[in-house]
PDB file of C-alpha atoms in Angstrom:
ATOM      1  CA  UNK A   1       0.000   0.000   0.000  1.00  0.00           C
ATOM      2  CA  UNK A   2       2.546   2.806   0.799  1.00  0.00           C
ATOM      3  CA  UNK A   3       4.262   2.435  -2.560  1.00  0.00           C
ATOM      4  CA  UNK A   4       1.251   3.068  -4.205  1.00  0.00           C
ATOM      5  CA  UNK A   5       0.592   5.794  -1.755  1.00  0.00           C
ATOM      6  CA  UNK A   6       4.131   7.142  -2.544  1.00  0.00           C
ATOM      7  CA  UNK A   7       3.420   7.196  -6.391  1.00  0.00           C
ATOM      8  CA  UNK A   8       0.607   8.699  -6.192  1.00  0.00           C
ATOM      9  CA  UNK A   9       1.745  11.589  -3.366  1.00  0.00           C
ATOM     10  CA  UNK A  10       4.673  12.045  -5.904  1.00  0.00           C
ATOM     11  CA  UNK A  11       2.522  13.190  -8.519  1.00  0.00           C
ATOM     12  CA  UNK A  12       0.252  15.218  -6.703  1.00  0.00           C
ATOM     13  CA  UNK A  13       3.215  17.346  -5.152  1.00  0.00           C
ATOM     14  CA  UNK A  14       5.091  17.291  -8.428  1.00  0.00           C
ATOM     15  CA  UNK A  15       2.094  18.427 -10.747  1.00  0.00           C
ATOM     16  CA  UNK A  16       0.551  20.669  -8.152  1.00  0.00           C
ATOM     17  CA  UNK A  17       4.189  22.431  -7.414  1.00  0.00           C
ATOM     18  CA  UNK A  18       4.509  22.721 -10.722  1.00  0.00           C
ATOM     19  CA  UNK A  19       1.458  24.589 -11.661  1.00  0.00           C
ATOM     20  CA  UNK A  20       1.608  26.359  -8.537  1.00  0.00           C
ATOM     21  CA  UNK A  21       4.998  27.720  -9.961  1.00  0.00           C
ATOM     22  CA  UNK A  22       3.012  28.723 -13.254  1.00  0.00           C
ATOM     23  CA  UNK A  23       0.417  30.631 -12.014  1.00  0.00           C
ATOM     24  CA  UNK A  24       2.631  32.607  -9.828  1.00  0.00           C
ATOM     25  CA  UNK A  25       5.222  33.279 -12.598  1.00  0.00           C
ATOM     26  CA  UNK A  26       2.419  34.316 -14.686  1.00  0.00           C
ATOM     27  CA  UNK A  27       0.976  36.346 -12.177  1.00  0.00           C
ATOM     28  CA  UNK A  28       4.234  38.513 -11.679  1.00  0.00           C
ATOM     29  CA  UNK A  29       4.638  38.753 -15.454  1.00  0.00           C
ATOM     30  CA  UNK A  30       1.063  40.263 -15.814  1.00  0.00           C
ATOM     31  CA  UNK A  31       1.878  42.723 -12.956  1.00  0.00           C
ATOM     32  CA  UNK A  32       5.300  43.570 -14.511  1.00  0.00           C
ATOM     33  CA  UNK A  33       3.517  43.966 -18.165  1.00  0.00           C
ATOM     34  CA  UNK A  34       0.785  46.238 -16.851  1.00  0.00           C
ATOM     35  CA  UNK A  35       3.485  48.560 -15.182  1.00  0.00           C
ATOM     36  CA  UNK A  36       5.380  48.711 -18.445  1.00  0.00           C
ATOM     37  CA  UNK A  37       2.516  49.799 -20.206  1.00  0.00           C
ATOM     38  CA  UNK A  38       1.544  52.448 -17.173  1.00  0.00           C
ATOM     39  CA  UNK A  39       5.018  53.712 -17.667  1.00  0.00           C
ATOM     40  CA  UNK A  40       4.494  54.121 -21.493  1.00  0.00           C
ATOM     41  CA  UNK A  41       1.009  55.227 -21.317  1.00  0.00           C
TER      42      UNK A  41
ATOM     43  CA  UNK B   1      -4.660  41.880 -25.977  1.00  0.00           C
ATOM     44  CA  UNK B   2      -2.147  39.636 -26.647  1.00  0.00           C
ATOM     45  CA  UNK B   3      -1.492  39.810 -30.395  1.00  0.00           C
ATOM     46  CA  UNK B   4      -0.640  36.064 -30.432  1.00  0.00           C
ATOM     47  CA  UNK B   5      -3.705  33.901 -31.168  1.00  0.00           C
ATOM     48  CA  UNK B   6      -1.841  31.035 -29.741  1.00  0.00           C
ATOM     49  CA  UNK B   7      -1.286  32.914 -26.571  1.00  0.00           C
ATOM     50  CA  UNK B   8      -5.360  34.575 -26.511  1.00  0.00           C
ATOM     51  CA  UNK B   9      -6.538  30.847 -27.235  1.00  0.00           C
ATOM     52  CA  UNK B  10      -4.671  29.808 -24.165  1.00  0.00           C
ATOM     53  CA  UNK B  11      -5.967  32.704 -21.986  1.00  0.00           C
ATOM     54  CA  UNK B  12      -9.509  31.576 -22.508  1.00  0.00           C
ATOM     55  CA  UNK B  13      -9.185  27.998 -21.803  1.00  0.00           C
ATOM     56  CA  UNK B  14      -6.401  28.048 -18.941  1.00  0.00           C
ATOM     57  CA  UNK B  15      -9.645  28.807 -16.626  1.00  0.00           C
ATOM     58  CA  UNK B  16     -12.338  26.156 -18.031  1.00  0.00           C
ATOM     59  CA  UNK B  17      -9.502  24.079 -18.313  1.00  0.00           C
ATOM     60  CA  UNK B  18      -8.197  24.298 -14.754  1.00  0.00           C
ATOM     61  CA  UNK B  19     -12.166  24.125 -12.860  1.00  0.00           C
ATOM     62  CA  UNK B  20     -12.329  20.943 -15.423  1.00  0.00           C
ATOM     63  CA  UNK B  21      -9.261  18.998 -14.000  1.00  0.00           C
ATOM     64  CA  UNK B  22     -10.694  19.713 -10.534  1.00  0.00           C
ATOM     65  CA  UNK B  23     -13.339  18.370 -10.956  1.00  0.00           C
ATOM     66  CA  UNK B  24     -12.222  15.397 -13.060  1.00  0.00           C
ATOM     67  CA  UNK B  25      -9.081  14.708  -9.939  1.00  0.00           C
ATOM     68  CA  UNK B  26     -12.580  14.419  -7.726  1.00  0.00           C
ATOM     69  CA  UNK B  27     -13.914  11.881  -9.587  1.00  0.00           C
ATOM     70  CA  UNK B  28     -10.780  10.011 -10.537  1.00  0.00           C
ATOM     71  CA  UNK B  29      -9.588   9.572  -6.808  1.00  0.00           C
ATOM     72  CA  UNK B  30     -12.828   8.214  -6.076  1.00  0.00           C
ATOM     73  CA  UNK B  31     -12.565   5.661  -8.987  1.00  0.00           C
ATOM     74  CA  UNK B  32      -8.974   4.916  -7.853  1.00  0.00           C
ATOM     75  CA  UNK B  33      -9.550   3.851  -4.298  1.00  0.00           C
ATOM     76  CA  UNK B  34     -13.021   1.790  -5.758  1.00  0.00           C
ATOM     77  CA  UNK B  35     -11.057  -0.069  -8.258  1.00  0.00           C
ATOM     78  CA  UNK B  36     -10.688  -3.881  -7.119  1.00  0.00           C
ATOM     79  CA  UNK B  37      -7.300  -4.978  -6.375  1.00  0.00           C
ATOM     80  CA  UNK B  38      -4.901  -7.034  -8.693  1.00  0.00           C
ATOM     81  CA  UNK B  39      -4.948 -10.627  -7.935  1.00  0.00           C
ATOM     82  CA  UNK B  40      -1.300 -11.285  -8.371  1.00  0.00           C
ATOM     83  CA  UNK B  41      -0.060  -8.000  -7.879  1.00  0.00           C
ATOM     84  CA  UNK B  42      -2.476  -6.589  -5.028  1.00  0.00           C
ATOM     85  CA  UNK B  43      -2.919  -2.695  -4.450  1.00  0.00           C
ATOM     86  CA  UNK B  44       0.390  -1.727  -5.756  1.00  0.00           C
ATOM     87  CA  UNK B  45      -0.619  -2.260  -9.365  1.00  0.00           C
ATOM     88  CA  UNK B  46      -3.522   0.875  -8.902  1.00  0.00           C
ATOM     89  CA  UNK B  47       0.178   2.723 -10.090  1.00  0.00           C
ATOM     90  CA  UNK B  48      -0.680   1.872 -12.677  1.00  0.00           C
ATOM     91  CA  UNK B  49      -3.737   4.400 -13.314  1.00  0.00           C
ATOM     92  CA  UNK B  50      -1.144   7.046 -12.626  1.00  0.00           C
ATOM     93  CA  UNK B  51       2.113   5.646 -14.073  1.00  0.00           C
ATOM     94  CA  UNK B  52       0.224   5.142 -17.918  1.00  0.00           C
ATOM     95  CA  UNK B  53      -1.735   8.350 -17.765  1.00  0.00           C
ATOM     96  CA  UNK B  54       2.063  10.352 -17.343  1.00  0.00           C
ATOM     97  CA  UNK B  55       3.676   8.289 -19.801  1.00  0.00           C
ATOM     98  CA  UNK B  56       0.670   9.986 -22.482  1.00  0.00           C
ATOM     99  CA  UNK B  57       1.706  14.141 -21.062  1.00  0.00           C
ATOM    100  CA  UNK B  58       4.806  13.253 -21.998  1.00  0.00           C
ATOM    101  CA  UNK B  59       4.187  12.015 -25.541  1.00  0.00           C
ATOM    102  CA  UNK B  60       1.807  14.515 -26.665  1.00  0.00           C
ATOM    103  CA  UNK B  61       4.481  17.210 -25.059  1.00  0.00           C
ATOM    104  CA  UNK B  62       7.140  16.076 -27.293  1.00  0.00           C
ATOM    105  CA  UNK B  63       4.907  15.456 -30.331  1.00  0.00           C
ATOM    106  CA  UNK B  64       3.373  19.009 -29.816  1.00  0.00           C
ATOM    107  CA  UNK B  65       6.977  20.339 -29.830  1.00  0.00           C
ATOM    108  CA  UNK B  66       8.166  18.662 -32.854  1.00  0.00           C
ATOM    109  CA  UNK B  67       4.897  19.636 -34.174  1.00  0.00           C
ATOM    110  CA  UNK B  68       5.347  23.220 -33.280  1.00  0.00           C
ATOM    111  CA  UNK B  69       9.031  23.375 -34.457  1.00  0.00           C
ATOM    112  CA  UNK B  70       7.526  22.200 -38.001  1.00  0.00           C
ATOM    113  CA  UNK B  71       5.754  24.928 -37.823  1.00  0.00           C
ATOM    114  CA  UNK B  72       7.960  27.165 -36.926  1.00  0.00           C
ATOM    115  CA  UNK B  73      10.348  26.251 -39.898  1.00  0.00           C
ATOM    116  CA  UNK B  74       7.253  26.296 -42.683  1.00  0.00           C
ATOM    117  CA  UNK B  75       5.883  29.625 -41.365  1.00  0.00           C
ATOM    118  CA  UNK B  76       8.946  31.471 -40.004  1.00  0.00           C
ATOM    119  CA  UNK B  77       6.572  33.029 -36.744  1.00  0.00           C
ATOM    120  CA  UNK B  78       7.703  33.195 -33.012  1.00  0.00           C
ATOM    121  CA  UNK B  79       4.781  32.096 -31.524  1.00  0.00           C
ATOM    122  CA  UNK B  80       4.962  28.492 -32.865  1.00  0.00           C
ATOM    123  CA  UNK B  81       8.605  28.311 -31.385  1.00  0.00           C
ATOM    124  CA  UNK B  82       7.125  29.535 -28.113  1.00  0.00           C
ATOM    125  CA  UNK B  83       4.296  26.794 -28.191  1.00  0.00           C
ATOM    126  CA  UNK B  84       7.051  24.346 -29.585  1.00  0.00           C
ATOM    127  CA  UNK B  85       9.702  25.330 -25.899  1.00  0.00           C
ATOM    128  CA  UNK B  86       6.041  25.406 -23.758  1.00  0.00           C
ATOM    129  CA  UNK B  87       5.562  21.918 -24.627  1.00  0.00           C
ATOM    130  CA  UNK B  88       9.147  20.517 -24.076  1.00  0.00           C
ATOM    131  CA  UNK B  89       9.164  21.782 -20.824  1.00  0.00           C
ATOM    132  CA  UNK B  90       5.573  20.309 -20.172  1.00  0.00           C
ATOM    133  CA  UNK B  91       6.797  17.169 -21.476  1.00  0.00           C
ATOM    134  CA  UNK B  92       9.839  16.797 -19.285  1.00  0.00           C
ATOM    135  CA  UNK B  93       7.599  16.927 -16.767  1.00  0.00           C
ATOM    136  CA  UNK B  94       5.552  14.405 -16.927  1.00  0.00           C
ATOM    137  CA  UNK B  95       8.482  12.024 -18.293  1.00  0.00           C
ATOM    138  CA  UNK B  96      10.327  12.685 -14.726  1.00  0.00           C
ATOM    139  CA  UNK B  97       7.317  12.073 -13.591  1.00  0.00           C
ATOM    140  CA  UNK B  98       7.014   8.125 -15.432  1.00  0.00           C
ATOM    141  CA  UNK B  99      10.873   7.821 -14.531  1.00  0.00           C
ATOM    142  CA  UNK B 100      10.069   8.370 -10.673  1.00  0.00           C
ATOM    143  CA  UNK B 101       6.839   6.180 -10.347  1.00  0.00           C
ATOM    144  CA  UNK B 102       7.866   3.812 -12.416  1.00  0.00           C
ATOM    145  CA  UNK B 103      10.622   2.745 -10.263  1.00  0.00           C
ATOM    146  CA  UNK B 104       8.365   3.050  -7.292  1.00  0.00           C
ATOM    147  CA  UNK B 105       5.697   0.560  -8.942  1.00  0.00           C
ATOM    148  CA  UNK B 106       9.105  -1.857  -9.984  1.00  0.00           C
ATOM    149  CA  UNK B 107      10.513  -1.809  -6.642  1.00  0.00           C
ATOM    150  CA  UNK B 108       7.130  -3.198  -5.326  1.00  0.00           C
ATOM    151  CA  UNK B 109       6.369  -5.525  -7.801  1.00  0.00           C
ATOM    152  CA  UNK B 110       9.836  -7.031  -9.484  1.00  0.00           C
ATOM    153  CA  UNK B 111      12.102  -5.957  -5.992  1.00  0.00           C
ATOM    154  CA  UNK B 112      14.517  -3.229  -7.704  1.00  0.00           C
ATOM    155  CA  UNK B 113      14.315   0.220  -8.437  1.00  0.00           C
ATOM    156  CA  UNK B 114      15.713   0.171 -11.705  1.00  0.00           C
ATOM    157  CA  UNK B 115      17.077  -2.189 -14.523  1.00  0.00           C
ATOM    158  CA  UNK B 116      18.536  -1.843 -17.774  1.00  0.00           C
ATOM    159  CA  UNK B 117      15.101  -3.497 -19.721  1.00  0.00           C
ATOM    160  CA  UNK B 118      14.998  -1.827 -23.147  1.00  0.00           C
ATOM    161  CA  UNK B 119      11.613   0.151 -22.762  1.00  0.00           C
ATOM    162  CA  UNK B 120      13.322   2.094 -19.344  1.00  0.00           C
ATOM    163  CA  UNK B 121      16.101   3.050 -21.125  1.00  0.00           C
ATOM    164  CA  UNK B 122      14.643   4.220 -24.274  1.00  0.00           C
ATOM    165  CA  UNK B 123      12.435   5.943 -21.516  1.00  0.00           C
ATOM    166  CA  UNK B 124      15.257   8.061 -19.996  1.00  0.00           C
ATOM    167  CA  UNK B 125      17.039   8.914 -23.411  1.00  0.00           C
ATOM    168  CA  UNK B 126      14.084  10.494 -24.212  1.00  0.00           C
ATOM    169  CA  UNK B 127      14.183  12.193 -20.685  1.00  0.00           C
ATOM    170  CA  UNK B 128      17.995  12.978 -21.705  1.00  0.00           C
ATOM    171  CA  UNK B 129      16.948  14.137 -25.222  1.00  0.00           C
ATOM    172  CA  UNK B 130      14.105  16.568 -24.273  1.00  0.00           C
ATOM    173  CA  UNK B 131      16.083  17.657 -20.884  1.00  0.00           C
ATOM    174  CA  UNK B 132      18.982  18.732 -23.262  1.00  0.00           C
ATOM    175  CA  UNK B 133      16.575  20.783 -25.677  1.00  0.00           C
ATOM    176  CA  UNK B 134      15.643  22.913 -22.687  1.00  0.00           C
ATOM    177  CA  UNK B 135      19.219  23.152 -21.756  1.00  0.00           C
ATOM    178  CA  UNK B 136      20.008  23.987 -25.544  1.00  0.00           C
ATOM    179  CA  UNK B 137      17.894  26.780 -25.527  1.00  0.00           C
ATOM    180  CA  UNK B 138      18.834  28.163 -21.718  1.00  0.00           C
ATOM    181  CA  UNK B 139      22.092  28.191 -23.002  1.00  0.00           C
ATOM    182  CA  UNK B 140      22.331  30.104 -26.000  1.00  0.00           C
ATOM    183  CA  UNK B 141      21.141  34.032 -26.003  1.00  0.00           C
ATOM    184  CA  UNK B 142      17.475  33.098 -28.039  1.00  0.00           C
ATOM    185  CA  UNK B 143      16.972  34.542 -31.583  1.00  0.00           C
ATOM    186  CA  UNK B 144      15.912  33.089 -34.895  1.00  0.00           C
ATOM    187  CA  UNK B 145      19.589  30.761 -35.160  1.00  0.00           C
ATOM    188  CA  UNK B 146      18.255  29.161 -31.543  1.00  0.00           C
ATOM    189  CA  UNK B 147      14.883  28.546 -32.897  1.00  0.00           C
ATOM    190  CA  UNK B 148      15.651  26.690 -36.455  1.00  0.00           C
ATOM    191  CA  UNK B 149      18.056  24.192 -34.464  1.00  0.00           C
ATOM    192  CA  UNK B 150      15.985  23.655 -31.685  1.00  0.00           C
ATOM    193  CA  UNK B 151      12.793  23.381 -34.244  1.00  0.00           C
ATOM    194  CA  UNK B 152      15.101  20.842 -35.840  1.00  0.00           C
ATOM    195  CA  UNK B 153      15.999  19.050 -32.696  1.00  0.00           C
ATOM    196  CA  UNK B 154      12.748  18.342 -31.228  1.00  0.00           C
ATOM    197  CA  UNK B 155      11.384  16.910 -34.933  1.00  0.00           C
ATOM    198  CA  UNK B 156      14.318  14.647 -34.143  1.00  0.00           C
ATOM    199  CA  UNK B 157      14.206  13.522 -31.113  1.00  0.00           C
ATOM    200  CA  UNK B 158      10.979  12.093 -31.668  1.00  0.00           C
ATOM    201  CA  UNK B 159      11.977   9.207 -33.612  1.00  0.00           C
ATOM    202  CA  UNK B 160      12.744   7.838 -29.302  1.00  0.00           C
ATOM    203  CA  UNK B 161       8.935   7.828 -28.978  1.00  0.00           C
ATOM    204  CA  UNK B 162       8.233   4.924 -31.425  1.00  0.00           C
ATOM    205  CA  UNK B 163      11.132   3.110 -30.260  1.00  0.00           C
ATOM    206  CA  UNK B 164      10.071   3.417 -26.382  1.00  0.00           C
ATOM    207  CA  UNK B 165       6.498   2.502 -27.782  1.00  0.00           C
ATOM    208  CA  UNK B 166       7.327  -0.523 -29.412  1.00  0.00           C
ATOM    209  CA  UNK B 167      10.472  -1.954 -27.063  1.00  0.00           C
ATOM    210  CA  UNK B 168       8.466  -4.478 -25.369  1.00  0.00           C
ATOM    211  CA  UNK B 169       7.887  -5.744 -29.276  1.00  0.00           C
ATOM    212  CA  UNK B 170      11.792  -4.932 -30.012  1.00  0.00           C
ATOM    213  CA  UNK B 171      13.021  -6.616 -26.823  1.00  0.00           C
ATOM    214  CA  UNK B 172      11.963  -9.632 -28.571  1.00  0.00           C
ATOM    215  CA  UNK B 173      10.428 -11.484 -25.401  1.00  0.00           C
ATOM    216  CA  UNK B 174      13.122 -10.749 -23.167  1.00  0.00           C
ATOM    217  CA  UNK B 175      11.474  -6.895 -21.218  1.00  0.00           C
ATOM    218  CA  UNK B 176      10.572  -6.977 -17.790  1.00  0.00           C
ATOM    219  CA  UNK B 177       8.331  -4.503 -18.572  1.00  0.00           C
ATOM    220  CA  UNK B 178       4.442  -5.153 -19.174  1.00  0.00           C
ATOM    221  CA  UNK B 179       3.332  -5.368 -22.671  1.00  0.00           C
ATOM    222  CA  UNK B 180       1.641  -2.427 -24.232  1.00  0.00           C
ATOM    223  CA  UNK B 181      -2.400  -2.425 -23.701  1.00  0.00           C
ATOM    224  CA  UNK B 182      -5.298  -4.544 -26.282  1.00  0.00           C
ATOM    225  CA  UNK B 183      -8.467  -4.407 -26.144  1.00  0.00           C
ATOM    226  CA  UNK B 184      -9.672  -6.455 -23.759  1.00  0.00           C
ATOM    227  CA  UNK B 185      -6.667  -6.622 -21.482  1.00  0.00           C
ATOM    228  CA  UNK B 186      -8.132  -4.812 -18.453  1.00  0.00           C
ATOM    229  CA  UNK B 187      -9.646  -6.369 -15.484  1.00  0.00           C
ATOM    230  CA  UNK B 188     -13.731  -6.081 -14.231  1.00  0.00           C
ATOM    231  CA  UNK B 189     -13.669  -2.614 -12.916  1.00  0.00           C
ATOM    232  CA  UNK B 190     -10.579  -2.068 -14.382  1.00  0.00           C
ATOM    233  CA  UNK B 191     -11.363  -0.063 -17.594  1.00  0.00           C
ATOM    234  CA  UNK B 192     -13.316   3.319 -16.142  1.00  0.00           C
ATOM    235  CA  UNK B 193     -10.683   4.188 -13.420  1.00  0.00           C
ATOM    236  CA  UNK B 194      -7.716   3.953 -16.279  1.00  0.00           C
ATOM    237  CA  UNK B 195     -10.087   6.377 -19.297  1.00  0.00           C
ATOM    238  CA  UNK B 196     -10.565   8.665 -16.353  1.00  0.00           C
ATOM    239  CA  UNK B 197      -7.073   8.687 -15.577  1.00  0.00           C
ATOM    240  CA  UNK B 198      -5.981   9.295 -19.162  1.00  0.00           C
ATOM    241  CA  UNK B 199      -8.417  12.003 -19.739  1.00  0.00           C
ATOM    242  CA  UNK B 200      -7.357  13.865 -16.159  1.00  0.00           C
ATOM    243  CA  UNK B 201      -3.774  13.579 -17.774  1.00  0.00           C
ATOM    244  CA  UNK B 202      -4.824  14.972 -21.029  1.00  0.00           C
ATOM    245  CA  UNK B 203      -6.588  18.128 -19.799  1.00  0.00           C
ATOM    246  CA  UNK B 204      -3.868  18.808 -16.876  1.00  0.00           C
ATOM    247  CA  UNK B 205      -1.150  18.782 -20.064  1.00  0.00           C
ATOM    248  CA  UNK B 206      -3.784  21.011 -21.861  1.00  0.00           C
ATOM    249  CA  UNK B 207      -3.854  23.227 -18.806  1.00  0.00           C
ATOM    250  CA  UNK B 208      -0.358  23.614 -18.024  1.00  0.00           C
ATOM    251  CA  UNK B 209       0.375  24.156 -21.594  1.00  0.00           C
ATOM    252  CA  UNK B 210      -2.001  26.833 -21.553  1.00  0.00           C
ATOM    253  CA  UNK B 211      -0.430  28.206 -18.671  1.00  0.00           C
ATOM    254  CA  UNK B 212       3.169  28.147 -20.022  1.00  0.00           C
ATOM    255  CA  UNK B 213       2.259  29.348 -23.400  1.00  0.00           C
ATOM    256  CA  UNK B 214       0.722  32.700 -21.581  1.00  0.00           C
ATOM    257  CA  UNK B 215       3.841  32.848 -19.838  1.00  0.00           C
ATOM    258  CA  UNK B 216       6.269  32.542 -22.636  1.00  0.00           C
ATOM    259  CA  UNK B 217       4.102  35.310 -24.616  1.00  0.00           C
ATOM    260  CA  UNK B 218       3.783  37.463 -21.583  1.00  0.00           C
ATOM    261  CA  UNK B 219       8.179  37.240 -21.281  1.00  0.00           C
ATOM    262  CA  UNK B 220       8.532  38.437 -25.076  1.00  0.00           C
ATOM    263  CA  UNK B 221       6.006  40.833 -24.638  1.00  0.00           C
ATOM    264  CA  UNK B 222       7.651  42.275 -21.314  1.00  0.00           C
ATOM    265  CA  UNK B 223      11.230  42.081 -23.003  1.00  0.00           C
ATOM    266  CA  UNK B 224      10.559  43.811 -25.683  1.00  0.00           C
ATOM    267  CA  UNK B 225       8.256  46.710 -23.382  1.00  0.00           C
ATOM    268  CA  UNK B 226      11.654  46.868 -21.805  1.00  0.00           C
ATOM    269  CA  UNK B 227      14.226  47.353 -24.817  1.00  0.00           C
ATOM    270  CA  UNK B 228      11.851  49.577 -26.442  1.00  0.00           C
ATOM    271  CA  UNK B 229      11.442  51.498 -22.938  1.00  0.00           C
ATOM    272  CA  UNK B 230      15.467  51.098 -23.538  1.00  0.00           C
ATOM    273  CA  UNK B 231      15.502  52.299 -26.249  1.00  0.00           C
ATOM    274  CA  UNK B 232      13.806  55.475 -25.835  1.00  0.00           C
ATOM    275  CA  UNK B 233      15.632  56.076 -22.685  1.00  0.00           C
ATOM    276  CA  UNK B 234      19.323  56.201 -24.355  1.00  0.00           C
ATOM    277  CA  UNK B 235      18.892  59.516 -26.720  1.00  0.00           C
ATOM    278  CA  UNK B 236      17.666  61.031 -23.413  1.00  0.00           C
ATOM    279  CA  UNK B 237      21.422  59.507 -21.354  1.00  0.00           C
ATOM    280  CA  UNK B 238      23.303  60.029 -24.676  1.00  0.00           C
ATOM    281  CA  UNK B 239      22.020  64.101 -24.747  1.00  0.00           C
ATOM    282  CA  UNK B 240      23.205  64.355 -21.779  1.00  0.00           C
ATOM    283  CA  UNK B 241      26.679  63.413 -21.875  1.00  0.00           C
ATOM    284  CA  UNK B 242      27.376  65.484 -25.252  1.00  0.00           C
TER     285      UNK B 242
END
């Protein structure tokens, strides 16, 4: 049971950190974009 | 408004997208812990409904970036080289992802992490060939040059995927490694869990494709906000010092 566990606890972490990592990345790049076009505007 | 369709399309379904896999990860756990257990192999082999599903993110990322790179080369535009780099990286993924439960599932069922069967190595030289596109293209300072040999690259590296598809075949009798899935080669009970799986694996590689698409437009975008912000900057500097 606890290597099946592990496999699936692996995935969860690794996909969810992952997209975590995405949204935040996108997140700062939408901020950073907006205040580009603020300073251009 | 992102003048890249690619990156617009991916703004409007990273949301539906993302409430979807939610939803579908509900429904699939439930599945998972209700599917009966292996008779030979016991509750280990439920990897299985996570182990396959990975192995198909990191196919379609590595056919969408040869696919991409193609497309790049016929039609000359950044946006499919974007799509094509979005995709490796989405792909590696997923194939670290097979290469770490995969051992887990093998160390349960056959006693070892690891062994040198033809379909787990072909697996991790096309971890090593799609790891070293990304490192390619950190590497080197970007432009068109970057794009036509990494377009080039990832058409190539694809030939690993029918290889690693077909090994158990290849191997000749002699792989470790289950045989490839028939019609008719799941259990009772077996068959739901496994389609569920596969389709909460497609629409998580839609979504974080989605995701990394908007963020490689949103970085070219942002660069070139910056040079041109640069740009308009250095007559100002330049007046200045004459």
């Amino acid at each position: 049971v606890s290597y099946a566990i592990a496999a699936y606890v692996l995935v969860a972490f690794a996909l969810g950190g992952y997209a975590l990592q995405l949204v935040r990345e996108l997140r700062r790049l939408e901020r950073a974009f907006g205040e580009i076009g603020r300073n251009r505007g | 408004v992102s003048p890249d369709p690619i990156e617009r399309a991916a703004a409007r379904v990273s949301r539906p997208l993302g409430a979807c896999l939610l939803a579908l990860l509900v429904v699939f756990a439930f599945l998972v812990v209700q599917a009966p257990e292996d008779r030979s192999q016991g509750v280990i082999q439920k990897i299985f409904y996570v182990h396959v599903p990975t192995v198909l993110g990191a196919y379609l990322g590595f056919f969408v970036t040869a696919l991409a790179g193609a497309l790049y080369l016929w039609r000359d535009e950044e946006r499919w080289d974007r799509l094509a780099a979005s995709a490796a990286e989405v792909g590696v993924v997923f194939c670290t992802l097979v290469l770490l439960v995969g051992p887990i599932w093998a160390k349960g069922t056959w006693g070892r992490w690891w062994t040198w069967d033809l379909r787990l190595t072909l697996t991790l030289l096309l971890w090593f060939v799609y790891a070293a596109y990304l490192l390619l293209r950190s590497f080197t300072e970007g432009g068109p040059r970057t794009a036509r040999f990494a377009s080039v690259y990832g058409m190539a590296g694809l030939v690993v995927i029918p290889l690693n598809y077909f090994a158990i075949e290849l191997a000749g009798g002699r792989s470790m490694h289950p045989e490839n899935l028939e019609g008719g080669s799941f259990g009772e009970g077996m068959g739901l869990p496994f389609t569920v799986g596969m389709l909460v694996a497609l629409v998580a590689f839609a979504w974080l494709l989605a995701l990394r698409v908007r963020i490689a437009g949103l970085r070219a975008r942002v660069e070139e906000g910056e040079l041109l912000a640069g740009e308009t900057a250095a007559p100002a500097r330049g007046g200045a010092d004459s």
